[in-house]
Amino acid sequence: MDVVTASSQSSTAGLRRFVTGETALRRWAIASLVANAVLVITGGVVRLTGSGLGCPTWPRCTEDSYVNHPALGIHGVIEFGNRTLTFVLIIVAVLTWITAMRARLDGQPRRGVRRVATVMALGIPAQGVIGGITVLTKLNPFVVALHFLLSMVLVALGVWLVRAAYRLPRQQVRPAANVVVWFTFVAMWIGVWLGTMTTGSGPNAGDLEARRTGWDILTVAHLHANAIYVTIAGTLVLLWLVRSRAVVLLLLVELVQAGIGVTQYNLGLPIGLVAAHLFGAALSIAAVSNLRFATVARSS
């Protein structure tokens, strides 16, 4: 009995270490950020392979089954696999939340960490529901855009959580520089939203029967590109005003992302480049969020 009790206590202690302490918080914060970025990729694969309606209904995959049926073919496999990933994200989010609830700084609860971890944990099932609505609306491009943008919000929150877990300092900048930081941050979000509208107006809508926005793709694509150029311009100004690693990182991501975007447009939207551009959008939001969270206006 003593051996069994000792073994049980040892296992319990091991589980507690799994979700207790700064090291655990850092690991789960990174895991949460990576998991949400991966969701962007898998969601992109669903759309680019025309598998958006691989499971034609929701919450079931078919009218009679919650799981994929061989008759649905490869599209059913891809869509069901993406749905299954939601449960992996829920596990990661719950463990991150438990770790955040147990986190302490100088003996006090870390309320900011708790709040962000809670929002992220609630965001995953919300994402699943919105994903279901996209199926029920036959991939309405505006609902699909909302689905994608929620992933971007979760990525941004993941960046905040990682910075908080590592207790990274914020650089004090002049008020004028802080205004440019905010301008660049907002411009990036506008650019990403216009990117979703560009995709929703083009050929990669997720299924042959999926409706499009009805907007002229050339016009939307140029608006999207111009928003990104404005973002890059803001970043170049910050390179002079702030001169931080966060600015340099953002500029590098923007230039690579812009290069991929221009190339995919001129080559007729090949799937591989479109997928890379989708992942680049997640990296862009992560980088601009990192800059936003790394700076604070200097008090006068």
CSV table of C-alpha atoms in Angstrom, one decimal:
chain,number,residue,atom,x,y,z
A,1,MET,CA,0.0,0.0,0.0
A,2,ASP,CA,2.8,2.4,0.9
A,3,VAL,CA,4.4,1.7,-2.5
A,4,VAL,CA,1.2,2.4,-4.3
A,5,THR,CA,0.6,5.6,-2.3
A,6,ALA,CA,4.2,6.8,-3.0
A,7,SER,CA,3.8,6.0,-6.7
A,8,SER,CA,0.5,7.9,-6.8
A,9,GLN,CA,2.0,10.9,-5.0
A,10,SER,CA,4.9,10.9,-7.4
A,11,SER,CA,2.6,10.9,-10.4
A,12,THR,CA,0.5,13.7,-8.9
A,13,ALA,CA,3.7,15.7,-8.3
A,14,GLY,CA,4.8,15.1,-11.8
A,15,LEU,CA,1.5,16.3,-13.2
A,16,ARG,CA,1.6,19.4,-11.0
A,17,ARG,CA,5.1,20.3,-12.3
A,18,PHE,CA,3.7,19.9,-15.8
A,19,VAL,CA,1.4,22.9,-15.2
A,20,THR,CA,3.2,24.8,-12.5
A,21,GLY,CA,6.0,27.4,-12.6
A,22,GLU,CA,7.5,29.8,-15.1
A,23,THR,CA,9.1,27.1,-17.2
A,24,ALA,CA,5.7,25.4,-17.7
A,25,LEU,CA,4.0,28.7,-18.4
A,26,ARG,CA,6.6,29.5,-21.1
A,27,ARG,CA,6.3,26.1,-22.7
A,28,TRP,CA,2.5,26.2,-22.9
A,29,ALA,CA,2.5,29.8,-24.1
A,30,ILE,CA,4.7,28.8,-27.0
A,31,ALA,CA,2.7,25.7,-27.6
A,32,SER,CA,-0.5,27.7,-27.7
A,33,LEU,CA,1.0,30.2,-30.1
A,34,VAL,CA,2.4,27.5,-32.4
A,35,ALA,CA,-0.9,25.5,-32.4
A,36,ASN,CA,-2.9,28.5,-33.4
A,37,ALA,CA,-0.5,29.3,-36.2
A,38,VAL,CA,-0.7,25.7,-37.4
A,39,LEU,CA,-4.5,26.0,-37.5
A,40,VAL,CA,-4.0,28.8,-40.1
A,41,ILE,CA,-2.0,26.4,-42.3
A,42,THR,CA,-4.4,23.5,-42.0
A,43,GLY,CA,-7.4,25.8,-42.7
A,44,GLY,CA,-5.5,27.0,-45.7
A,45,VAL,CA,-5.0,23.5,-46.9
A,46,VAL,CA,-8.7,22.8,-46.6
A,47,ARG,CA,-9.5,25.8,-48.7
A,48,LEU,CA,-6.8,25.5,-51.3
A,49,THR,CA,-7.6,21.8,-52.0
A,50,GLY,CA,-11.3,22.6,-52.4
A,51,SER,CA,-12.1,20.6,-49.3
A,52,GLY,CA,-14.2,23.2,-47.5
A,53,LEU,CA,-17.3,21.2,-47.9
A,54,GLY,CA,-15.5,17.8,-47.6
A,55,CYS,CA,-17.8,17.3,-44.6
A,56,PRO,CA,-21.0,18.8,-46.1
A,57,THR,CA,-22.7,19.6,-42.7
A,58,TRP,CA,-21.9,20.5,-39.1
A,59,PRO,CA,-21.5,19.5,-36.3
A,60,ARG,CA,-21.7,16.1,-38.0
A,61,CYS,CA,-19.5,15.2,-40.9
A,62,THR,CA,-22.5,13.7,-42.8
A,63,GLU,CA,-26.2,13.6,-41.9
A,64,ASP,CA,-25.6,10.2,-40.3
A,65,SER,CA,-22.1,10.3,-38.9
A,66,TYR,CA,-19.8,12.5,-36.8
A,67,VAL,CA,-16.7,11.0,-38.6
A,68,ASN,CA,-15.5,11.0,-42.1
A,69,HIS,CA,-16.9,8.4,-44.6
A,70,PRO,CA,-14.8,6.8,-47.3
A,71,ALA,CA,-17.4,7.9,-49.9
A,72,LEU,CA,-16.4,11.5,-49.2
A,73,GLY,CA,-12.9,10.9,-50.7
A,74,ILE,CA,-9.8,12.9,-50.0
A,75,HIS,CA,-11.8,16.1,-49.4
A,76,GLY,CA,-13.6,14.5,-46.6
A,77,VAL,CA,-10.3,13.3,-45.1
A,78,ILE,CA,-8.8,16.7,-45.2
A,79,GLU,CA,-11.8,18.6,-43.8
A,80,PHE,CA,-12.4,16.0,-41.0
A,81,GLY,CA,-8.7,16.1,-40.2
A,82,ASN,CA,-8.9,19.9,-39.8
A,83,ARG,CA,-11.9,19.5,-37.5
A,84,THR,CA,-10.1,16.9,-35.4
A,85,LEU,CA,-7.2,19.4,-34.9
A,86,THR,CA,-9.7,21.6,-32.9
A,87,PHE,CA,-9.6,19.0,-30.1
A,88,VAL,CA,-5.9,19.1,-30.0
A,89,LEU,CA,-6.0,22.9,-29.7
A,90,ILE,CA,-8.6,22.6,-26.9
A,91,ILE,CA,-6.3,20.4,-25.0
A,92,VAL,CA,-3.4,22.8,-25.4
A,93,ALA,CA,-5.6,25.8,-24.5
A,94,VAL,CA,-6.9,24.1,-21.4
A,95,LEU,CA,-3.4,23.1,-20.2
A,96,THR,CA,-2.2,26.6,-20.9
A,97,TRP,CA,-5.2,28.0,-18.9
A,98,ILE,CA,-4.5,25.7,-15.9
A,99,THR,CA,-0.9,26.8,-16.0
A,100,ALA,CA,-1.9,30.4,-16.2
A,101,MET,CA,-4.3,30.0,-13.3
A,102,ARG,CA,-1.4,28.6,-11.2
A,103,ALA,CA,1.1,31.3,-12.3
A,104,ARG,CA,2.5,33.6,-9.6
A,105,LEU,CA,4.7,36.7,-9.6
A,106,ASP,CA,6.1,37.7,-6.2
A,107,GLY,CA,3.5,35.4,-4.7
A,108,GLN,CA,0.6,37.2,-6.4
A,109,PRO,CA,-1.6,35.8,-9.2
A,110,ARG,CA,-0.7,37.1,-12.7
A,111,ARG,CA,-4.1,38.5,-13.6
A,112,GLY,CA,-3.1,39.7,-17.1
A,113,VAL,CA,-1.9,36.2,-17.9
A,114,ARG,CA,-5.0,34.7,-16.5
A,115,ARG,CA,-7.3,36.9,-18.6
A,116,VAL,CA,-5.5,36.3,-21.8
A,117,ALA,CA,-5.2,32.6,-21.3
A,118,THR,CA,-9.0,32.5,-20.6
A,119,VAL,CA,-9.8,34.5,-23.7
A,120,MET,CA,-7.6,32.1,-25.8
A,121,ALA,CA,-9.2,29.0,-24.2
A,122,LEU,CA,-12.7,30.4,-25.0
A,123,GLY,CA,-11.6,31.4,-28.5
A,124,ILE,CA,-10.9,27.8,-29.6
A,125,PRO,CA,-14.5,26.5,-29.2
A,126,ALA,CA,-15.7,29.8,-30.6
A,127,GLN,CA,-13.5,29.2,-33.6
A,128,GLY,CA,-15.0,25.7,-34.0
A,129,VAL,CA,-18.5,27.1,-34.0
A,130,ILE,CA,-17.7,29.8,-36.6
A,131,GLY,CA,-16.0,27.1,-38.7
A,132,GLY,CA,-19.3,25.1,-38.5
A,133,ILE,CA,-21.2,28.2,-39.6
A,134,THR,CA,-18.9,28.5,-42.6
A,135,VAL,CA,-20.0,25.0,-43.7
A,136,LEU,CA,-23.7,25.6,-43.0
A,137,THR,CA,-23.5,28.8,-45.1
A,138,LYS,CA,-21.7,27.0,-47.9
A,139,LEU,CA,-18.5,28.9,-47.3
A,140,ASN,CA,-19.9,32.4,-47.3
A,141,PRO,CA,-16.7,34.4,-47.9
A,142,PHE,CA,-17.5,36.9,-45.2
A,143,VAL,CA,-18.0,34.2,-42.6
A,144,VAL,CA,-14.8,32.5,-43.8
A,145,ALA,CA,-13.0,35.9,-43.4
A,146,LEU,CA,-14.3,36.1,-39.8
A,147,HIS,CA,-13.1,32.5,-39.2
A,148,PHE,CA,-9.6,33.5,-40.4
A,149,LEU,CA,-9.4,36.8,-38.6
A,150,LEU,CA,-10.3,35.1,-35.3
A,151,SER,CA,-7.3,32.8,-35.8
A,152,MET,CA,-5.2,36.0,-36.3
A,153,VAL,CA,-6.6,37.4,-33.0
A,154,LEU,CA,-5.6,34.2,-31.2
A,155,VAL,CA,-2.1,34.4,-32.7
A,156,ALA,CA,-1.8,38.0,-31.5
A,157,LEU,CA,-2.9,37.0,-28.0
A,158,GLY,CA,-0.5,34.1,-28.1
A,159,VAL,CA,2.4,36.6,-28.8
A,160,TRP,CA,1.3,38.6,-25.8
A,161,LEU,CA,1.2,35.5,-23.6
A,162,VAL,CA,4.7,34.4,-24.7
A,163,ARG,CA,6.1,37.9,-23.9
A,164,ALA,CA,4.4,37.9,-20.5
A,165,ALA,CA,5.6,34.4,-19.8
A,166,TYR,CA,9.2,35.4,-20.4
A,167,ARG,CA,8.6,38.8,-18.7
A,168,LEU,CA,10.1,40.6,-21.7
A,169,PRO,CA,10.6,44.3,-21.1
A,170,ARG,CA,8.8,47.0,-23.1
A,171,GLN,CA,10.8,49.7,-24.7
A,172,GLN,CA,9.8,53.3,-23.9
A,173,VAL,CA,9.4,55.4,-27.1
A,174,ARG,CA,8.5,58.9,-27.8
A,175,PRO,CA,4.8,59.6,-28.1
A,176,ALA,CA,5.2,60.3,-31.8
A,177,ALA,CA,6.8,56.9,-32.3
A,178,ASN,CA,4.1,55.2,-30.4
A,179,VAL,CA,1.5,56.8,-32.7
A,180,VAL,CA,3.4,55.3,-35.7
A,181,VAL,CA,3.5,51.9,-33.9
A,182,TRP,CA,-0.3,52.0,-33.5
A,183,PHE,CA,-0.7,53.2,-37.2
A,184,THR,CA,1.4,50.3,-38.4
A,185,PHE,CA,-0.4,47.9,-36.2
A,186,VAL,CA,-3.8,49.0,-37.5
A,187,ALA,CA,-2.7,49.1,-41.1
A,188,MET,CA,-1.5,45.5,-40.9
A,189,TRP,CA,-4.9,44.4,-39.7
A,190,ILE,CA,-6.6,46.3,-42.5
A,191,GLY,CA,-4.2,44.7,-45.0
A,192,VAL,CA,-4.9,41.2,-43.6
A,193,TRP,CA,-8.6,41.8,-43.8
A,194,LEU,CA,-8.4,43.0,-47.4
A,195,GLY,CA,-6.3,39.8,-48.0
A,196,THR,CA,-9.3,37.7,-46.9
A,197,MET,CA,-11.5,39.7,-49.2
A,198,THR,CA,-9.1,39.1,-52.1
A,199,THR,CA,-9.2,35.4,-51.5
A,200,GLY,CA,-13.0,35.4,-51.1
A,201,SER,CA,-13.2,37.2,-54.5
A,202,GLY,CA,-10.8,34.8,-56.3
A,203,PRO,CA,-10.6,31.1,-57.3
A,204,ASN,CA,-9.5,29.6,-54.0
A,205,ALA,CA,-12.9,29.8,-52.2
A,206,GLY,CA,-12.7,26.2,-50.8
A,207,ASP,CA,-15.2,24.5,-53.1
A,208,LEU,CA,-16.5,24.8,-56.6
A,209,GLU,CA,-20.0,25.7,-55.4
A,210,ALA,CA,-18.8,28.2,-52.8
A,211,ARG,CA,-20.1,31.8,-53.4
A,212,ARG,CA,-17.6,34.7,-53.9
A,213,THR,CA,-17.8,38.2,-52.5
A,214,GLY,CA,-18.9,39.6,-55.9
A,215,TRP,CA,-16.2,42.2,-55.6
A,216,ASP,CA,-13.7,42.8,-58.5
A,217,ILE,CA,-10.6,40.8,-57.6
A,218,LEU,CA,-8.2,43.2,-59.3
A,219,THR,CA,-9.5,46.1,-57.3
A,220,VAL,CA,-9.5,44.3,-54.0
A,221,ALA,CA,-6.0,42.8,-54.7
A,222,HIS,CA,-4.7,46.3,-55.3
A,223,LEU,CA,-6.3,47.7,-52.2
A,224,HIS,CA,-4.8,44.8,-50.2
A,225,ALA,CA,-1.3,45.5,-51.7
A,226,ASN,CA,-1.6,49.2,-51.0
A,227,ALA,CA,-2.5,48.6,-47.4
A,228,ILE,CA,0.6,46.4,-47.0
A,229,TYR,CA,2.8,49.1,-48.7
A,230,VAL,CA,1.5,51.6,-46.2
A,231,THR,CA,2.4,49.1,-43.4
A,232,ILE,CA,5.9,48.7,-44.8
A,233,ALA,CA,6.2,52.5,-45.0
A,234,GLY,CA,5.2,52.8,-41.3
A,235,THR,CA,7.8,50.2,-40.4
A,236,LEU,CA,10.5,52.0,-42.3
A,237,VAL,CA,9.7,55.2,-40.3
A,238,LEU,CA,9.9,53.1,-37.1
A,239,LEU,CA,13.2,51.8,-38.2
A,240,TRP,CA,14.4,55.4,-37.9
A,241,LEU,CA,12.4,56.3,-34.8
A,242,VAL,CA,12.7,53.2,-32.6
A,243,ARG,CA,15.5,51.1,-33.9
A,244,SER,CA,14.6,47.9,-32.1
A,245,ARG,CA,14.8,44.2,-33.0
A,246,ALA,CA,11.1,44.0,-33.1
A,247,VAL,CA,11.0,46.6,-35.9
A,248,VAL,CA,13.7,44.8,-37.9
A,249,LEU,CA,11.9,41.5,-37.5
A,250,LEU,CA,8.6,43.0,-38.7
A,251,LEU,CA,10.3,44.6,-41.7
A,252,LEU,CA,11.9,41.3,-42.7
A,253,VAL,CA,8.6,39.4,-42.4
A,254,GLU,CA,6.8,42.2,-44.4
A,255,LEU,CA,9.3,42.1,-47.2
A,256,VAL,CA,9.2,38.3,-47.6
A,257,GLN,CA,5.4,38.3,-47.3
A,258,ALA,CA,5.1,41.1,-49.9
A,259,GLY,CA,7.5,39.2,-52.2
A,260,ILE,CA,5.4,36.0,-52.0
A,261,GLY,CA,2.2,38.0,-52.5
A,262,VAL,CA,3.4,39.7,-55.7
A,263,THR,CA,4.9,36.5,-57.0
A,264,GLN,CA,1.7,34.4,-56.4
A,265,TYR,CA,-0.4,37.1,-58.1
A,266,ASN,CA,1.8,37.2,-61.2
A,267,LEU,CA,2.0,33.4,-61.5
A,268,GLY,CA,-1.8,32.9,-61.3
A,269,LEU,CA,-2.2,31.9,-57.6
A,270,PRO,CA,-0.4,28.6,-57.4
A,271,ILE,CA,-1.5,26.6,-54.4
A,272,GLY,CA,1.9,26.3,-52.8
A,273,LEU,CA,2.6,30.1,-52.9
A,274,VAL,CA,-0.9,30.9,-51.7
A,275,ALA,CA,-0.4,28.5,-48.7
A,276,ALA,CA,2.9,30.2,-47.9
A,277,HIS,CA,1.2,33.6,-48.1
A,278,LEU,CA,-1.5,32.5,-45.7
A,279,PHE,CA,1.2,31.3,-43.2
A,280,GLY,CA,3.0,34.6,-43.9
A,281,ALA,CA,-0.1,36.5,-42.8
A,282,ALA,CA,0.0,34.7,-39.4
A,283,LEU,CA,3.7,35.6,-39.1
A,284,SER,CA,3.0,39.2,-40.1
A,285,ILE,CA,0.3,39.5,-37.4
A,286,ALA,CA,2.7,37.9,-34.9
A,287,ALA,CA,5.5,40.3,-35.8
A,288,VAL,CA,3.4,43.4,-35.7
A,289,SER,CA,1.8,42.3,-32.4
A,290,ASN,CA,5.2,41.7,-31.0
A,291,LEU,CA,6.2,45.3,-31.9
A,292,ARG,CA,3.0,46.6,-30.4
A,293,PHE,CA,3.5,44.8,-27.2
A,294,ALA,CA,7.2,45.5,-27.0
A,295,THR,CA,6.8,49.3,-27.0
A,296,VAL,CA,5.1,51.8,-24.7
A,297,ALA,CA,4.8,55.6,-24.9
A,298,ARG,CA,7.3,57.4,-22.7
A,299,SER,CA,5.6,59.4,-20.0
A,300,SER,CA,6.3,63.2,-20.3
